[in-house]
C-alpha cells in the first residue's frame, strides 16, 4: 500500500467537502481513476472524522483496487487569491471533462482507440502521481510527514507553500493539453462509429432558412460545450449528433430532427385555468415568508398588524367585483436584495435606521397577491430560486429544465441579475413574465440598452430592454412605469378624533434616520425652530451626531407604531411631486427651503391651518388590492401586439374619413372614434385622448395640463401619419427613427417623426424643437393608475 499525504497551510487556504453527487470531480479521484484512489478531507472535526483538529488531505492508492468512484469530492481554494481559485476551478472542470470523454471512449468498440485510451490513462496516472510527489518532495506543498496513522494532526509541521500557484498553473496547462488530446481521439472514434452505423447523414447541419443561426451555434458548441457542465447534464457528449439534439430540443436554434422520436418528448400543455378566491387568513402567508432574517421578521410583523385591514378591504373589493371572473395566477416573488448572494445589506440595518421602505412595499406586495387568492411562492435565496424555476446544474448557460412554472415573477434588480446569471436563454424567452419592483422607476430612454449606450443614458440599473410598464414603482413618478405603491394604515373615527385632540400646534417632525441626511440643513432648521419645537428620529449608537443641532429633540430610531404616533401629534410639511399634484393644499405645501423668506412665510401659514387627516384611496389596502388586481388580470407583455395599422389595410377608417380620431364634444382634444374598428387594448381605447404638447414640453406635463394622465400603452395607436393630420400638422417630410421623443412634429422643418422602436415609446422627455404627440387617458379619482373603465 502506497500512501501520500499533501497538505496546505490553514492560513490562506480552505478545504470544502461536498457530496458525491456534486458536479465537480475530485482532483485525486480523476487522476487515479485506474487505481481507484480514495480521497479524504478534513477541517477540524467537522468532516468525515471526529479526531482532534487536523488540517490535511489524505490520499491512498492501493495497487489491488480496480476503477471505483469515491463518495467524497474535494475542492481546494486559496482564500484571498482569486487567481488560485480560478486556476483550481479550471483544473477541476478540465479533469471532469476528461473523465466524461474517457467514459465515452470506453464504450467504443474500436480496439485502436481503446489502446490509445489505455496509454493516455496511464500517462495521466503517472503524471498526477509524479507531480504530487515532486510537490511534496520539494517542500512546495508541505514538509514530509509520517504516514503511520490515517488521521493525524499536522499542527506540529511548518507549511511552506512556495511556488504553489505557479505549479498549479503548470498542471492546469497540461490538463488542457490532455483534454485536447482526448477530444481528438473521441471525435475520430465517434466519426468512425457514425460511418459504420450509416448515421453520418443524420447529423449533418441542416440548412433551413427558418433557423439561420444553426450553423454558427454548432460551431460554438464544438468549441465551447465543455465550458459549462449543464451541457453534459442535457446529454451533450462532444458529438455532432448530441449538439444537434441539444440545439433543436433544449434550445431552439436548429430545426427538429426528422430521425428523432418526436413523440418521446410530450407536448407541454398549460395547466387548466382556475378561479381566484379571496383569502382572509394570513397564516399560510406568514409560513411562506420564512424566518432567520430580521428583515423577514419586520415584514411579518407588518403583515400581522395590518391583517384585519386587508381582510376588510378584500370583502369590499369582492363585493365590487362579484360578477367578474378572476383567474388564479401562478406567481413567484423573489426578493433578490435579501439573498445572501447579493450581500443582504438590509437585514443588519433593520434595527439601526436602515432603509425600511423597500421591506414595507415587499410586505404589502406579497400580502396583496395572497389576499387576491393567487398561487404564491416566495424566494429569498438562490437555492430557493433554483428549485422553483428548475435551473439545471452548472453555470447558467443552459435553459431551464422545463416550461416556466409561473405566470408572473415579481423581483428587484438584484433578483433580475441573478436570473440572468442562472436562467441562460430562458430569461430572454420568459422575461415578459417579469415585473421589476423599482423604487424610483426607469424611463424608456434608460431601459433601451442600445439607445441608452449611444445617447449617454446608460446607468447601473437600466438597459434591460423590458416593456417600460414592467417596472413597478413606489410612487407614480412617471406614467411610463406601473405604479405599484404600498399601504398606509387607516384610522377609524375614534383614532381620527384622538389625533385632532392631541395635535400640537407648534411641533414639527423632521424625518431623517441617518445623520448624513441632516448635513447642510442648518439654515432651514434654524428658521423652523423660530416657530416650532423640532423632533427628530436619528439613529446613533453611542454619541449624538454633530450634524443634528442641539435644539432638535431626538427620539432615536423608533418602532413604526411609535413613529406614527409622533407624526400624528405634529404638523408636517413635505416635498413630493405625487403629494403636491394629487393631494395638494391644505394637506401638502411645497416650498423651496433655500428661499428663506418663502420658507418663513410658509411656516407661519402652516401654523394657522387646521386640517383633517387625509389618506388617498390608492394608499389604502382596498386601493392597492384594486390596483394589483387590475394589473394581474389585464397587463400582458407576452402576447404579441396585432400590427397597427392592420396589414393590407386600406387606411380608410370610417368610410371616407381619413383618420380614426374625432373631436371630443366642446373640446380641442381628440378621442378614438366610437365607430372605428375595435382593437384589443388595456386600458380600453375608449379612454384614449390625443393631444399635442407645446415645444419643450413632455407628454407627462401636456396630459396633466388637460387634467389627464399620459398612457404609454396607447402610443402604438397614435404612431401613424393620420394622427398628425388629425392635429392639423402638415408633414412635408415623414421619417421613422429610434428617438424617445417620437412621434413628434418639427415646425422648423415641417417634418413628422414616427417611432421606430416600441420600447422607446415614452411619456417623459421634451425638446425645444419638437411638439410631441401625446396619448392621454382619464383616471379614477383616488386611483391614478387606472382609467375609469379599467376595472
CSV table of C-alpha atoms in Angstrom, one decimal, residues 644-646 651-654 657-663 670-677 679 685 688 690 716-726:
chain,number,residue,atom,x,y,z
A,644,UNK,CA,-51.3,48.6,-36.3
A,645,UNK,CA,-52.4,49.8,-38.7
A,646,UNK,CA,-53.5,46.3,-39.8
A,651,UNK,CA,-56.4,53.1,-44.3
A,652,UNK,CA,-60.0,54.2,-44.7
A,653,UNK,CA,-61.0,54.2,-41.1
A,654,UNK,CA,-64.6,55.5,-41.2
A,657,UNK,CA,-62.8,59.5,-43.1
A,658,UNK,CA,-59.0,60.0,-43.2
A,659,UNK,CA,-58.4,59.2,-39.5
A,660,UNK,CA,-59.6,57.0,-36.6
A,661,UNK,CA,-59.8,60.1,-34.4
A,662,UNK,CA,-62.6,62.5,-33.7
A,663,UNK,CA,-63.0,65.6,-31.6
A,670,UNK,CA,-59.2,64.1,-29.9
A,671,UNK,CA,-60.6,60.8,-28.9
A,672,UNK,CA,-60.8,57.4,-30.6
A,673,UNK,CA,-63.9,57.3,-32.8
A,674,UNK,CA,-66.6,55.0,-31.4
A,675,UNK,CA,-67.5,53.5,-34.8
A,676,UNK,CA,-63.8,52.7,-35.7
A,677,UNK,CA,-62.9,49.0,-35.8
A,679,UNK,CA,-58.7,46.6,-31.3
A,685,UNK,CA,-59.4,52.6,-26.4
A,688,UNK,CA,-57.7,57.4,-25.3
A,690,UNK,CA,-54.9,62.6,-28.2
A,716,UNK,CA,-48.9,52.4,-30.9
A,717,UNK,CA,-52.4,53.7,-31.9
A,718,UNK,CA,-51.2,57.2,-32.4
A,719,UNK,CA,-47.8,56.4,-34.1
A,720,UNK,CA,-49.4,56.9,-37.5
A,721,UNK,CA,-49.4,59.7,-40.1
A,722,UNK,CA,-53.2,60.2,-39.6
A,723,UNK,CA,-52.5,61.3,-36.1
A,724,UNK,CA,-50.5,64.3,-37.4
A,725,UNK,CA,-53.3,65.2,-39.8
A,726,UNK,CA,-55.9,65.0,-37.1
